[in-house]
Each structure stands twice: as structure tokens, then as C-alpha cells.
PDB file of C-alpha atoms in Angstrom:
ATOM      1  CA  MET A 272     -49.694 -24.531  26.037  1.00  0.00           C
ATOM      2  CA  LYS A 273     -47.796 -26.503  28.661  1.00  0.00           C
ATOM      3  CA  SER A 274     -44.625 -26.430  26.534  1.00  0.00           C
ATOM      4  CA  VAL A 275     -44.877 -22.718  25.735  1.00  0.00           C
ATOM      5  CA  LYS A 276     -45.370 -21.380  29.259  1.00  0.00           C
ATOM      6  CA  PRO A 277     -42.204 -22.913  30.803  1.00  0.00           C
ATOM      7  CA  LEU A 278     -40.264 -21.576  27.814  1.00  0.00           C
ATOM      8  CA  LEU A 279     -41.010 -18.011  28.917  1.00  0.00           C
ATOM      9  CA  TYR A 280     -39.188 -18.646  32.189  1.00  0.00           C
ATOM     10  CA  LYS A 281     -35.982 -19.934  30.614  1.00  0.00           C
ATOM     11  CA  ASP A 282     -32.969 -17.600  30.478  1.00  0.00           C
ATOM     12  CA  GLY A 283     -31.851 -19.068  27.172  1.00  0.00           C
ATOM     13  CA  PHE A 284     -35.088 -18.072  25.491  1.00  0.00           C
ATOM     14  CA  TRP A 285     -34.853 -14.444  26.590  1.00  0.00           C
ATOM     15  CA  ALA A 286     -31.152 -14.312  25.746  1.00  0.00           C
ATOM     16  CA  PHE A 287     -31.928 -15.529  22.240  1.00  0.00           C
ATOM     17  CA  LEU A 288     -34.777 -13.038  21.956  1.00  0.00           C
ATOM     18  CA  MET A 289     -32.514 -10.144  22.956  1.00  0.00           C
ATOM     19  CA  LEU A 290     -29.818 -11.277  20.518  1.00  0.00           C
ATOM     20  CA  LEU A 291     -32.261 -11.798  17.664  1.00  0.00           C
ATOM     21  CA  PRO A 292     -32.154  -8.207  16.242  1.00  0.00           C
ATOM     22  CA  ASN A 293     -28.356  -8.293  16.136  1.00  0.00           C
ATOM     23  CA  LEU A 294     -28.413 -11.798  14.655  1.00  0.00           C
ATOM     24  CA  ILE A 295     -30.809 -10.701  11.910  1.00  0.00           C
ATOM     25  CA  GLY A 296     -28.583  -7.724  11.141  1.00  0.00           C
ATOM     26  CA  PHE A 297     -25.535 -10.015  11.010  1.00  0.00           C
ATOM     27  CA  LEU A 298     -27.252 -12.392   8.596  1.00  0.00           C
ATOM     28  CA  MET A 299     -28.665  -9.670   6.332  1.00  0.00           C
ATOM     29  CA  PHE A 300     -25.795  -7.188   6.235  1.00  0.00           C
ATOM     30  CA  LEU A 301     -22.718  -9.375   6.700  1.00  0.00           C
ATOM     31  CA  LEU A 302     -23.156 -13.084   6.112  1.00  0.00           C
ATOM     32  CA  LEU A 303     -25.534 -12.793   3.138  1.00  0.00           C
ATOM     33  CA  PRO A 304     -23.371 -10.186   1.322  1.00  0.00           C
ATOM     34  CA  VAL A 305     -20.301 -12.382   1.881  1.00  0.00           C
ATOM     35  CA  PHE A 306     -21.939 -15.337   0.144  1.00  0.00           C
ATOM     36  CA  ALA A 307     -23.476 -13.095  -2.537  1.00  0.00           C
ATOM     37  CA  THR A 308     -20.052 -11.584  -3.286  1.00  0.00           C
ATOM     38  CA  PHE A 309     -18.601 -15.067  -3.651  1.00  0.00           C
ATOM     39  CA  VAL A 310     -21.265 -15.985  -6.219  1.00  0.00           C
ATOM     40  CA  ILE A 311     -20.912 -12.670  -8.065  1.00  0.00           C
ATOM     41  CA  SER A 312     -17.135 -13.183  -8.341  1.00  0.00           C
ATOM     42  CA  PHE A 313     -17.844 -15.989 -10.843  1.00  0.00           C
ATOM     43  CA  SER A 314     -19.971 -13.768 -13.065  1.00  0.00           C
ATOM     44  CA  SER A 315     -19.646 -10.917 -15.546  1.00  0.00           C
ATOM     45  CA  TRP A 316     -22.442  -8.915 -13.923  1.00  0.00           C
ATOM     46  CA  ASN A 317     -22.189  -5.143 -14.411  1.00  0.00           C
ATOM     47  CA  LEU A 318     -25.452  -4.008 -12.749  1.00  0.00           C
ATOM     48  CA  THR A 319     -27.220  -3.472 -16.105  1.00  0.00           C
ATOM     49  CA  ASP A 320     -26.890  -6.727 -18.070  1.00  0.00           C
ATOM     50  CA  SER A 321     -28.486  -9.965 -17.006  1.00  0.00           C
ATOM     51  CA  PHE A 322     -26.570 -12.085 -14.513  1.00  0.00           C
ATOM     52  CA  ALA A 323     -24.304 -14.600 -16.308  1.00  0.00           C
ATOM     53  CA  PHE A 324     -21.649 -16.914 -14.914  1.00  0.00           C
ATOM     54  CA  ASN A 325     -18.195 -16.845 -16.516  1.00  0.00           C
ATOM     55  CA  GLY A 326     -16.386 -19.380 -14.334  1.00  0.00           C
ATOM     56  CA  PHE A 327     -12.905 -18.436 -13.227  1.00  0.00           C
ATOM     57  CA  ASP A 328     -12.433 -15.771 -15.910  1.00  0.00           C
ATOM     58  CA  ASN A 329     -12.352 -12.922 -13.368  1.00  0.00           C
ATOM     59  CA  TYR A 330      -9.679 -14.642 -11.310  1.00  0.00           C
ATOM     60  CA  LYS A 331      -7.616 -15.418 -14.404  1.00  0.00           C
ATOM     61  CA  GLU A 332      -7.867 -11.815 -15.569  1.00  0.00           C
ATOM     62  CA  LEU A 333      -6.519 -10.549 -12.251  1.00  0.00           C
ATOM     63  CA  PHE A 334      -3.084 -11.994 -12.820  1.00  0.00           C
ATOM     64  CA  HIS A 335      -2.894 -10.505 -16.320  1.00  0.00           C
ATOM     65  CA  ASP A 336      -4.064  -7.070 -15.210  1.00  0.00           C
ATOM     66  CA  PRO A 337      -1.046  -4.728 -14.842  1.00  0.00           C
ATOM     67  CA  VAL A 338      -3.077  -2.293 -12.751  1.00  0.00           C
ATOM     68  CA  PHE A 339      -4.028  -5.047 -10.304  1.00  0.00           C
ATOM     69  CA  ILE A 340      -0.381  -6.072  -9.984  1.00  0.00           C
ATOM     70  CA  GLN A 341       0.592  -2.433  -9.412  1.00  0.00           C
ATOM     71  CA  VAL A 342      -2.023  -1.835  -6.717  1.00  0.00           C
ATOM     72  CA  MET A 343      -1.043  -5.084  -5.006  1.00  0.00           C
ATOM     73  CA  GLY A 344       2.526  -3.831  -4.894  1.00  0.00           C
ATOM     74  CA  ASN A 345       1.330  -0.502  -3.513  1.00  0.00           C
ATOM     75  CA  THR A 346      -0.700  -2.306  -0.845  1.00  0.00           C
ATOM     76  CA  PHE A 347       2.266  -4.381   0.308  1.00  0.00           C
ATOM     77  CA  TYR A 348       4.452  -1.255   0.236  1.00  0.00           C
ATOM     78  CA  PHE A 349       1.931   0.544   2.423  1.00  0.00           C
ATOM     79  CA  THR A 350       1.734  -2.378   4.867  1.00  0.00           C
ATOM     80  CA  ILE A 351       5.470  -3.014   5.119  1.00  0.00           C
ATOM     81  CA  ALA A 352       6.194   0.669   5.709  1.00  0.00           C
ATOM     82  CA  SER A 353       3.301   1.700   7.956  1.00  0.00           C
ATOM     83  CA  VAL A 354       2.943  -1.262  10.314  1.00  0.00           C
ATOM     84  CA  PRO A 355       6.481  -1.465  11.829  1.00  0.00           C
ATOM     85  CA  ILE A 356       6.871   2.317  12.060  1.00  0.00           C
ATOM     86  CA  GLY A 357       3.444   2.749  13.622  1.00  0.00           C
ATOM     87  CA  ILE A 358       4.040  -0.031  16.175  1.00  0.00           C
ATOM     88  CA  VAL A 359       7.453   1.283  17.241  1.00  0.00           C
ATOM     89  CA  ILE A 360       6.266   4.885  17.632  1.00  0.00           C
ATOM     90  CA  SER A 361       3.102   3.908  19.505  1.00  0.00           C
ATOM     91  CA  LEU A 362       5.097   1.632  21.841  1.00  0.00           C
ATOM     92  CA  LEU A 363       7.619   4.359  22.672  1.00  0.00           C
ATOM     93  CA  LEU A 364       4.785   6.825  23.143  1.00  0.00           C
ATOM     94  CA  ALA A 365       2.986   4.420  25.488  1.00  0.00           C
ATOM     95  CA  VAL A 366       6.162   3.965  27.547  1.00  0.00           C
ATOM     96  CA  PHE A 367       6.491   7.744  27.849  1.00  0.00           C
ATOM     97  CA  LEU A 368       2.836   8.199  28.818  1.00  0.00           C
ATOM     98  CA  ASN A 369       3.101   5.421  31.399  1.00  0.00           C
ATOM     99  CA  GLN A 370       5.292   7.647  33.574  1.00  0.00           C
ATOM    100  CA  LYS A 371       4.089   9.690  36.523  1.00  0.00           C
ATOM    101  CA  LEU A 372       3.957  13.098  34.856  1.00  0.00           C
ATOM    102  CA  ARG A 373       1.909  16.213  35.456  1.00  0.00           C
ATOM    103  CA  PHE A 374      -1.120  16.545  33.169  1.00  0.00           C
ATOM    104  CA  ILE A 375      -0.636  12.938  32.050  1.00  0.00           C
ATOM    105  CA  ARG A 376      -4.355  12.460  31.410  1.00  0.00           C
ATOM    106  CA  PHE A 377      -4.367  15.480  29.140  1.00  0.00           C
ATOM    107  CA  TYR A 378      -1.446  14.104  27.118  1.00  0.00           C
ATOM    108  CA  ARG A 379      -3.118  10.708  26.757  1.00  0.00           C
ATOM    109  CA  ALA A 380      -6.366  12.300  25.593  1.00  0.00           C
ATOM    110  CA  ALA A 381      -4.528  14.592  23.177  1.00  0.00           C
ATOM    111  CA  PHE A 382      -2.784  11.690  21.459  1.00  0.00           C
ATOM    112  CA  PHE A 383      -6.052   9.741  21.246  1.00  0.00           C
ATOM    113  CA  ILE A 384      -8.100  12.569  19.691  1.00  0.00           C
ATOM    114  CA  PRO A 385      -6.996  11.780  16.070  1.00  0.00           C
ATOM    115  CA  VAL A 386      -8.439   8.267  16.416  1.00  0.00           C
ATOM    116  CA  ILE A 387     -11.958   9.575  17.038  1.00  0.00           C
ATOM    117  CA  SER A 388     -11.634  12.487  14.610  1.00  0.00           C
ATOM    118  CA  SER A 389     -13.435  12.413  11.271  1.00  0.00           C
ATOM    119  CA  MET A 390     -11.218  11.228   8.421  1.00  0.00           C
ATOM    120  CA  VAL A 391     -12.663  13.997   6.256  1.00  0.00           C
ATOM    121  CA  ALA A 392     -11.511  16.650   8.725  1.00  0.00           C
ATOM    122  CA  VAL A 393      -8.129  14.966   9.103  1.00  0.00           C
ATOM    123  CA  SER A 394      -7.644  14.850   5.323  1.00  0.00           C
ATOM    124  CA  VAL A 395      -8.504  18.531   4.916  1.00  0.00           C
ATOM    125  CA  ILE A 396      -6.025  19.521   7.619  1.00  0.00           C
ATOM    126  CA  TRP A 397      -3.226  17.376   6.241  1.00  0.00           C
ATOM    127  CA  GLN A 398      -3.853  18.495   2.662  1.00  0.00           C
ATOM    128  CA  TRP A 399      -3.325  22.036   3.890  1.00  0.00           C
ATOM    129  CA  ILE A 400      -0.131  21.009   5.717  1.00  0.00           C
ATOM    130  CA  TYR A 401       1.193  19.249   2.593  1.00  0.00           C
ATOM    131  CA  ASN A 402       0.302  22.085   0.199  1.00  0.00           C
ATOM    132  CA  PRO A 403       3.509  22.902  -1.741  1.00  0.00           C
ATOM    133  CA  GLU A 404       2.788  26.644  -1.942  1.00  0.00           C
ATOM    134  CA  TYR A 405       1.408  27.666   1.448  1.00  0.00           C
ATOM    135  CA  GLY A 406       1.561  24.448   3.471  1.00  0.00           C
ATOM    136  CA  LEU A 407       2.996  24.388   6.962  1.00  0.00           C
ATOM    137  CA  LEU A 408       5.408  21.527   6.232  1.00  0.00           C
ATOM    138  CA  ASN A 409       7.207  23.184   3.316  1.00  0.00           C
ATOM    139  CA  TYR A 410       7.219  26.451   5.239  1.00  0.00           C
ATOM    140  CA  ALA A 411       9.028  24.730   8.134  1.00  0.00           C
ATOM    141  CA  LEU A 412      11.481  23.092   5.728  1.00  0.00           C
ATOM    142  CA  SER A 413      12.267  26.493   4.190  1.00  0.00           C
ATOM    143  CA  TRP A 414      13.742  27.576   7.532  1.00  0.00           C
ATOM    144  CA  PHE A 415      16.542  25.078   6.881  1.00  0.00           C
ATOM    145  CA  GLY A 416      16.944  26.048   3.236  1.00  0.00           C
ATOM    146  CA  ILE A 417      15.101  22.940   1.984  1.00  0.00           C
ATOM    147  CA  ASP A 418      12.744  23.282  -0.954  1.00  0.00           C
ATOM    148  CA  GLY A 419       9.953  20.853  -0.126  1.00  0.00           C
ATOM    149  CA  PRO A 420       8.328  18.764  -2.864  1.00  0.00           C
ATOM    150  CA  ALA A 421       4.710  18.673  -3.994  1.00  0.00           C
ATOM    151  CA  TRP A 422       3.868  16.007  -1.471  1.00  0.00           C
ATOM    152  CA  LEU A 423       0.527  14.761  -2.781  1.00  0.00           C
ATOM    153  CA  THR A 424       1.168  15.200  -6.513  1.00  0.00           C
ATOM    154  CA  ASP A 425       4.699  13.809  -6.739  1.00  0.00           C
ATOM    155  CA  PRO A 426       4.667  10.031  -7.481  1.00  0.00           C
ATOM    156  CA  GLN A 427       7.814   9.622  -5.394  1.00  0.00           C
ATOM    157  CA  TRP A 428       6.393  11.285  -2.279  1.00  0.00           C
ATOM    158  CA  ALA A 429       2.646  10.629  -2.494  1.00  0.00           C
ATOM    159  CA  MET A 430       2.682   7.186  -0.867  1.00  0.00           C
ATOM    160  CA  PRO A 431       5.020   8.165   2.009  1.00  0.00           C
ATOM    161  CA  THR A 432       2.693  11.110   2.597  1.00  0.00           C
ATOM    162  CA  VAL A 433      -0.354   8.853   2.830  1.00  0.00           C
ATOM    163  CA  ILE A 434       1.568   6.485   5.117  1.00  0.00           C
ATOM    164  CA  LEU A 435       2.557   9.327   7.442  1.00  0.00           C
ATOM    165  CA  THR A 436      -1.041  10.556   7.686  1.00  0.00           C
ATOM    166  CA  THR A 437      -2.359   7.053   8.385  1.00  0.00           C
ATOM    167  CA  ILE A 438       0.228   6.441  11.112  1.00  0.00           C
ATOM    168  CA  TRP A 439      -0.671   9.744  12.764  1.00  0.00           C
ATOM    169  CA  LYS A 440      -4.384   8.910  12.609  1.00  0.00           C
ATOM    170  CA  SER A 441      -4.080   5.435  14.172  1.00  0.00           C
ATOM    171  CA  LEU A 442      -1.235   6.151  16.595  1.00  0.00           C
ATOM    172  CA  GLY A 443      -3.498   6.787  19.572  1.00  0.00           C
ATOM    173  CA  PHE A 444      -5.332   3.460  19.296  1.00  0.00           C
ATOM    174  CA  ASN A 445      -2.160   1.356  19.312  1.00  0.00           C
ATOM    175  CA  MET A 446      -0.745   3.570  22.064  1.00  0.00           C
ATOM    176  CA  LEU A 447      -3.818   2.882  24.223  1.00  0.00           C
ATOM    177  CA  ILE A 448      -3.477  -0.887  23.748  1.00  0.00           C
ATOM    178  CA  PHE A 449       0.225  -0.791  24.639  1.00  0.00           C
ATOM    179  CA  LEU A 450      -0.530   1.432  27.629  1.00  0.00           C
ATOM    180  CA  ALA A 451      -3.008  -1.136  28.944  1.00  0.00           C
ATOM    181  CA  GLY A 452      -0.383  -3.843  28.487  1.00  0.00           C
ATOM    182  CA  LEU A 453       2.267  -1.804  30.312  1.00  0.00           C
ATOM    183  CA  GLN A 454      -0.015  -1.145  33.258  1.00  0.00           C
ATOM    184  CA  SER A 455      -0.695  -4.871  33.613  1.00  0.00           C
ATOM    185  CA  ILE A 456       3.012  -5.590  34.230  1.00  0.00           C
ATOM    186  CA  SER A 457       3.743  -6.003  37.919  1.00  0.00           C
ATOM    187  CA  GLU A 458       6.118  -3.461  39.474  1.00  0.00           C
ATOM    188  CA  SER A 459       7.881  -6.303  41.318  1.00  0.00           C
ATOM    189  CA  TYR A 460       9.825  -7.159  38.155  1.00  0.00           C
ATOM    190  CA  TYR A 461      11.278  -3.662  37.948  1.00  0.00           C
ATOM    191  CA  GLU A 462      11.968  -3.540  41.692  1.00  0.00           C
ATOM    192  CA  ALA A 463      13.953  -6.776  41.435  1.00  0.00           C
ATOM    193  CA  ALA A 464      15.867  -5.333  38.477  1.00  0.00           C
ATOM    194  CA  ASP A 465      16.636  -2.159  40.446  1.00  0.00           C
ATOM    195  CA  ILE A 466      18.098  -4.254  43.245  1.00  0.00           C
ATOM    196  CA  GLU A 467      20.375  -5.915  40.693  1.00  0.00           C
ATOM    197  CA  GLY A 468      21.410  -2.480  39.391  1.00  0.00           C
ATOM    198  CA  ALA A 469      19.879  -2.868  35.936  1.00  0.00           C
ATOM    199  CA  LYS A 470      19.798   0.192  33.666  1.00  0.00           C
ATOM    200  CA  TRP A 471      16.571   1.518  32.115  1.00  0.00           C
ATOM    201  CA  TYR A 472      17.362   0.128  28.679  1.00  0.00           C
ATOM    202  CA  SER A 473      18.136  -3.289  30.159  1.00  0.00           C
ATOM    203  CA  LYS A 474      14.775  -3.308  31.983  1.00  0.00           C
ATOM    204  CA  PHE A 475      13.009  -2.284  28.807  1.00  0.00           C
ATOM    205  CA  TRP A 476      14.678  -4.990  26.714  1.00  0.00           C
ATOM    206  CA  HIS A 477      14.552  -7.871  29.201  1.00  0.00           C
ATOM    207  CA  ILE A 478      11.336  -7.118  31.122  1.00  0.00           C
ATOM    208  CA  THR A 479       9.012  -4.772  29.246  1.00  0.00           C
ATOM    209  CA  LEU A 480       9.302  -6.203  25.734  1.00  0.00           C
ATOM    210  CA  PRO A 481       8.979  -9.905  26.709  1.00  0.00           C
ATOM    211  CA  LEU A 482       5.988  -9.259  28.971  1.00  0.00           C
ATOM    212  CA  LEU A 483       4.380  -7.117  26.258  1.00  0.00           C
ATOM    213  CA  SER A 484       4.661  -9.857  23.637  1.00  0.00           C
ATOM    214  CA  PRO A 485       0.931 -10.816  23.732  1.00  0.00           C
ATOM    215  CA  THR A 486      -0.018  -7.153  23.385  1.00  0.00           C
ATOM    216  CA  THR A 487       2.485  -6.665  20.575  1.00  0.00           C
ATOM    217  CA  PHE A 488       1.100  -9.708  18.804  1.00  0.00           C
ATOM    218  CA  PHE A 489      -2.453  -8.344  18.991  1.00  0.00           C
ATOM    219  CA  VAL A 490      -1.411  -4.884  17.785  1.00  0.00           C
ATOM    220  CA  THR A 491       0.608  -6.398  14.923  1.00  0.00           C
ATOM    221  CA  VAL A 492      -2.261  -8.589  13.710  1.00  0.00           C
ATOM    222  CA  MET A 493      -4.787  -5.753  13.855  1.00  0.00           C
ATOM    223  CA  SER A 494      -2.397  -3.274  12.207  1.00  0.00           C
ATOM    224  CA  ILE A 495      -1.683  -5.601   9.279  1.00  0.00           C
ATOM    225  CA  ILE A 496      -5.375  -6.326   8.732  1.00  0.00           C
ATOM    226  CA  ASN A 497      -6.218  -2.607   8.830  1.00  0.00           C
ATOM    227  CA  SER A 498      -3.338  -1.707   6.510  1.00  0.00           C
ATOM    228  CA  PHE A 499      -4.595  -4.102   3.825  1.00  0.00           C
ATOM    229  CA  GLN A 500      -8.034  -2.484   4.112  1.00  0.00           C
ATOM    230  CA  VAL A 501      -6.882   1.149   3.872  1.00  0.00           C
ATOM    231  CA  PHE A 502      -9.245   3.175   1.723  1.00  0.00           C
ATOM    232  CA  ASP A 503     -10.503   6.445   3.177  1.00  0.00           C
ATOM    233  CA  THR A 504      -7.083   8.146   3.357  1.00  0.00           C
ATOM    234  CA  VAL A 505      -6.366   7.337  -0.294  1.00  0.00           C
ATOM    235  CA  TYR A 506      -9.867   8.259  -1.455  1.00  0.00           C
ATOM    236  CA  LEU A 507      -9.921  11.609   0.316  1.00  0.00           C
ATOM    237  CA  MET A 508      -6.338  12.765  -0.217  1.00  0.00           C
ATOM    238  CA  THR A 509      -5.070  11.434  -3.560  1.00  0.00           C
ATOM    239  CA  GLN A 510      -7.845   9.433  -5.309  1.00  0.00           C
ATOM    240  CA  GLY A 511      -5.175   6.828  -6.063  1.00  0.00           C
ATOM    241  CA  GLY A 512      -2.912   9.267  -7.906  1.00  0.00           C
ATOM    242  CA  PRO A 513      -0.626  10.485  -9.171  1.00  0.00           C
ATOM    243  CA  ALA A 514      -0.165   7.808 -11.840  1.00  0.00           C
ATOM    244  CA  ARG A 515      -1.764   5.257  -9.464  1.00  0.00           C
ATOM    245  CA  SER A 516       1.222   5.574  -7.113  1.00  0.00           C
ATOM    246  CA  THR A 517      -1.135   5.536  -4.108  1.00  0.00           C
ATOM    247  CA  SER A 518      -3.844   3.301  -5.518  1.00  0.00           C
ATOM    248  CA  VAL A 519      -4.273   0.372  -3.130  1.00  0.00           C
ATOM    249  CA  LEU A 520      -6.315  -2.792  -3.512  1.00  0.00           C
ATOM    250  CA  VAL A 521      -9.478  -1.657  -1.710  1.00  0.00           C
ATOM    251  CA  TYR A 522      -9.539   1.577  -3.695  1.00  0.00           C
ATOM    252  CA  TYR A 523      -9.185  -0.387  -6.960  1.00  0.00           C
ATOM    253  CA  ILE A 524     -12.030  -2.653  -5.844  1.00  0.00           C
ATOM    254  CA  PHE A 525     -14.139   0.451  -5.224  1.00  0.00           C
ATOM    255  CA  GLN A 526     -13.320   1.810  -8.680  1.00  0.00           C
ATOM    256  CA  ASN A 527     -14.237  -1.416 -10.466  1.00  0.00           C
ATOM    257  CA  ALA A 528     -17.454  -1.829  -8.495  1.00  0.00           C
ATOM    258  CA  PHE A 529     -18.867   1.706  -8.414  1.00  0.00           C
ATOM    259  CA  GLN A 530     -17.119   3.570 -11.217  1.00  0.00           C
ATOM    260  CA  TYR A 531     -16.572   0.917 -13.894  1.00  0.00           C
ATOM    261  CA  PHE A 532     -19.569  -1.192 -12.709  1.00  0.00           C
ATOM    262  CA  ARG A 533     -17.597  -4.432 -13.048  1.00  0.00           C
ATOM    263  CA  MET A 534     -19.157  -6.084 -10.021  1.00  0.00           C
ATOM    264  CA  GLY A 535     -17.924  -9.568 -10.844  1.00  0.00           C
ATOM    265  CA  TYR A 536     -14.324  -8.449 -11.270  1.00  0.00           C
ATOM    266  CA  ALA A 537     -14.475  -6.339  -8.091  1.00  0.00           C
ATOM    267  CA  SER A 538     -15.919  -9.276  -6.144  1.00  0.00           C
ATOM    268  CA  ALA A 539     -13.088 -11.510  -7.333  1.00  0.00           C
ATOM    269  CA  MET A 540     -10.547  -8.961  -6.105  1.00  0.00           C
ATOM    270  CA  ALA A 541     -12.360  -8.736  -2.776  1.00  0.00           C
ATOM    271  CA  TYR A 542     -11.986 -12.470  -2.276  1.00  0.00           C
ATOM    272  CA  VAL A 543      -8.318 -12.379  -3.274  1.00  0.00           C
ATOM    273  CA  LEU A 544      -7.842  -9.709  -0.599  1.00  0.00           C
ATOM    274  CA  PHE A 545      -9.741 -11.869   1.888  1.00  0.00           C
ATOM    275  CA  PHE A 546      -7.505 -14.893   1.277  1.00  0.00           C
ATOM    276  CA  ILE A 547      -4.326 -12.790   1.465  1.00  0.00           C
ATOM    277  CA  VAL A 548      -5.328 -11.360   4.837  1.00  0.00           C
ATOM    278  CA  LEU A 549      -6.465 -14.810   5.998  1.00  0.00           C
ATOM    279  CA  MET A 550      -3.149 -16.428   5.092  1.00  0.00           C
ATOM    280  CA  ILE A 551      -1.064 -13.670   6.685  1.00  0.00           C
ATOM    281  CA  THR A 552      -3.135 -13.848   9.877  1.00  0.00           C
ATOM    282  CA  PHE A 553      -2.868 -17.656   9.920  1.00  0.00           C
ATOM    283  CA  ILE A 554       0.924 -17.455   9.583  1.00  0.00           C
ATOM    284  CA  GLN A 555       1.084 -14.937  12.417  1.00  0.00           C
ATOM    285  CA  PHE A 556      -0.933 -17.181  14.734  1.00  0.00           C
ATOM    286  CA  TRP A 557       1.157 -20.177  13.654  1.00  0.00           C
ATOM    287  CA  ARG A 558       4.385 -18.347  14.486  1.00  0.00           C
ATOM    288  CA  GLN A 559       3.025 -16.747  17.656  1.00  0.00           C
ATOM    289  CA  LYS A 560       4.675 -19.246  20.006  1.00  0.00           C
ATOM    290  CA  LYS A 561       8.071 -18.413  18.542  1.00  0.00           C
ATOM    291  CA  TRP A 562       8.039 -14.834  19.797  1.00  0.00           C
ATOM    292  CA  SER A 563       5.409 -14.740  22.549  1.00  0.00           C
ATOM    293  CA  ILE A 564       6.257 -15.996  26.037  1.00  0.00           C
ATOM    294  CA  TYR A 565       2.584 -16.910  26.688  1.00  0.00           C
TER     295      TYR A 565
END
């Protein structure tokens, strides 16, 4: 009893007690599934047959699966196209919204609304905009004599359409991060530049961008990770079509796991995705000192 009573007066005990529900949830719903997925990736389990290990057969099959190679290409295409464009637009938007303008809070809130909007609602709206017959986009293009394509059913235009929607949806989040970074830059730098007669573009290039390098690094890392995990936009708008032109890796994992019931094969793909994201993130952190002044 002597050892128990003092324990009740220790901050560490109560801190652990308060963290215990979250820790249990972490172990049950994150850490345990991660290890279970790793074990399942070495099996041929399909939810109905008995569990049986098949070694590295799932991993070997991946590199002979033309669909897997195609969806990997689509995933890299999505990342390479969406990340730089999204970062540049959100940075320029943050610079604009960092000015002393009337109704500036309204503008900031308006650009952030898509981030907190339901992806289902966003998909419905954009599917209506992209509709080739009565969509707003083709209607606007007709003013200039342009016959717009079938955006979501044309293999050539389906992926750019998904990329555009994703950029629009996530623009406000990156803008908010850049805005916080801009507001942390001291005005003394710009005042010194004004004394020297520097133009606005010179201040942006030599002051704003270098001092924003830590923020840019964070936004870049998070954007790349999120782009490799894109799923809901594809699932709701195109279902990976047409002709798998928008099928990305996470969507293919979903199909193998919950449509084809190839849990072992899907788990192997999940771990391939994990190692790809891990390596890209490691390279970014390794190269951080080359382009960040901090």
C-alpha cells in the first residue's frame, strides 16, 4: 500500500492514465494492422480460404502485373503534375492574401472552404461542371468557339481533370501554411530592401522565397505523401476509368482487397507504396540542407 499511494500523486502516472485510451486505440487500429498487413503480404489469403503463406510470390507477381505497372505510372504522373502546380498556385495565392485588402478575412475563408468540404459534395459539383453536354466548363469554352471534350470519359483528359479537382480541393490548406510562413517574416527585411530601391519581384525572389524555404519544404513533403495516397477523388469521379487511365495505386489496392478479395496481393502493394513514400521522404530530408537556409 505504501508504494501505491505515492503513485497517485505523481504527474507521470496521471499523464499515462490520460494517454492510455489514445495509446490503446493506436495499438489496436494502427500498429496492429500495420504488422498484420505485413504478415498477410506473404500469404495467398482471400478471406474465404484458410490462411497459407506463399513467400515472396505476391511481390514477384507485382513486377509482372501490367496493371500494377500502369497504375504506378499513373500515380507518378499524378504526383509530378499536381504537386508543383498546387504549390506554385497556393504560394501565389498566399502572397496575394497577405496584403492589406478589404474583406481579406472573407477571401481567406472562401479559399479554405473546399478543404473542409465533403469530397462527395465536391465530386458531384465537379462532375456537373465537367459534363460534356450541359456542364459549365464546356459551356464557357463554347463562347470562344471551342468544342470541349468529354472530360471524365476521355482517356486523354480524365487524369488532368482529376488533377485539377484535387488541386482545387487542397489549395486552401497549402495556402494557409504559406500564409503562416509569410506572416512570420519580419517586415524589417522588406524595409531595408525598400531603402535600397528593390523592386517587388526582387524582394520576392531574394527575401520571401529564401525565408519561406522551411515552409516550402514542409508543404512539398506533405503534398507528395498525400498525392501518392490519393483515392477518394478517383473513386468518386472516375472509378479508375476510362481504360484505367485514372487508376492509381491506392485505388488498385482497394480493388484487389475488397472487390477481388486478394488480401495478400493487396497487402504486398500497400507495403510497396509504403517503401516508395518512405524513400522519397528520406531523399527529401537528405537534400533539405541544399535548398533550405535553416
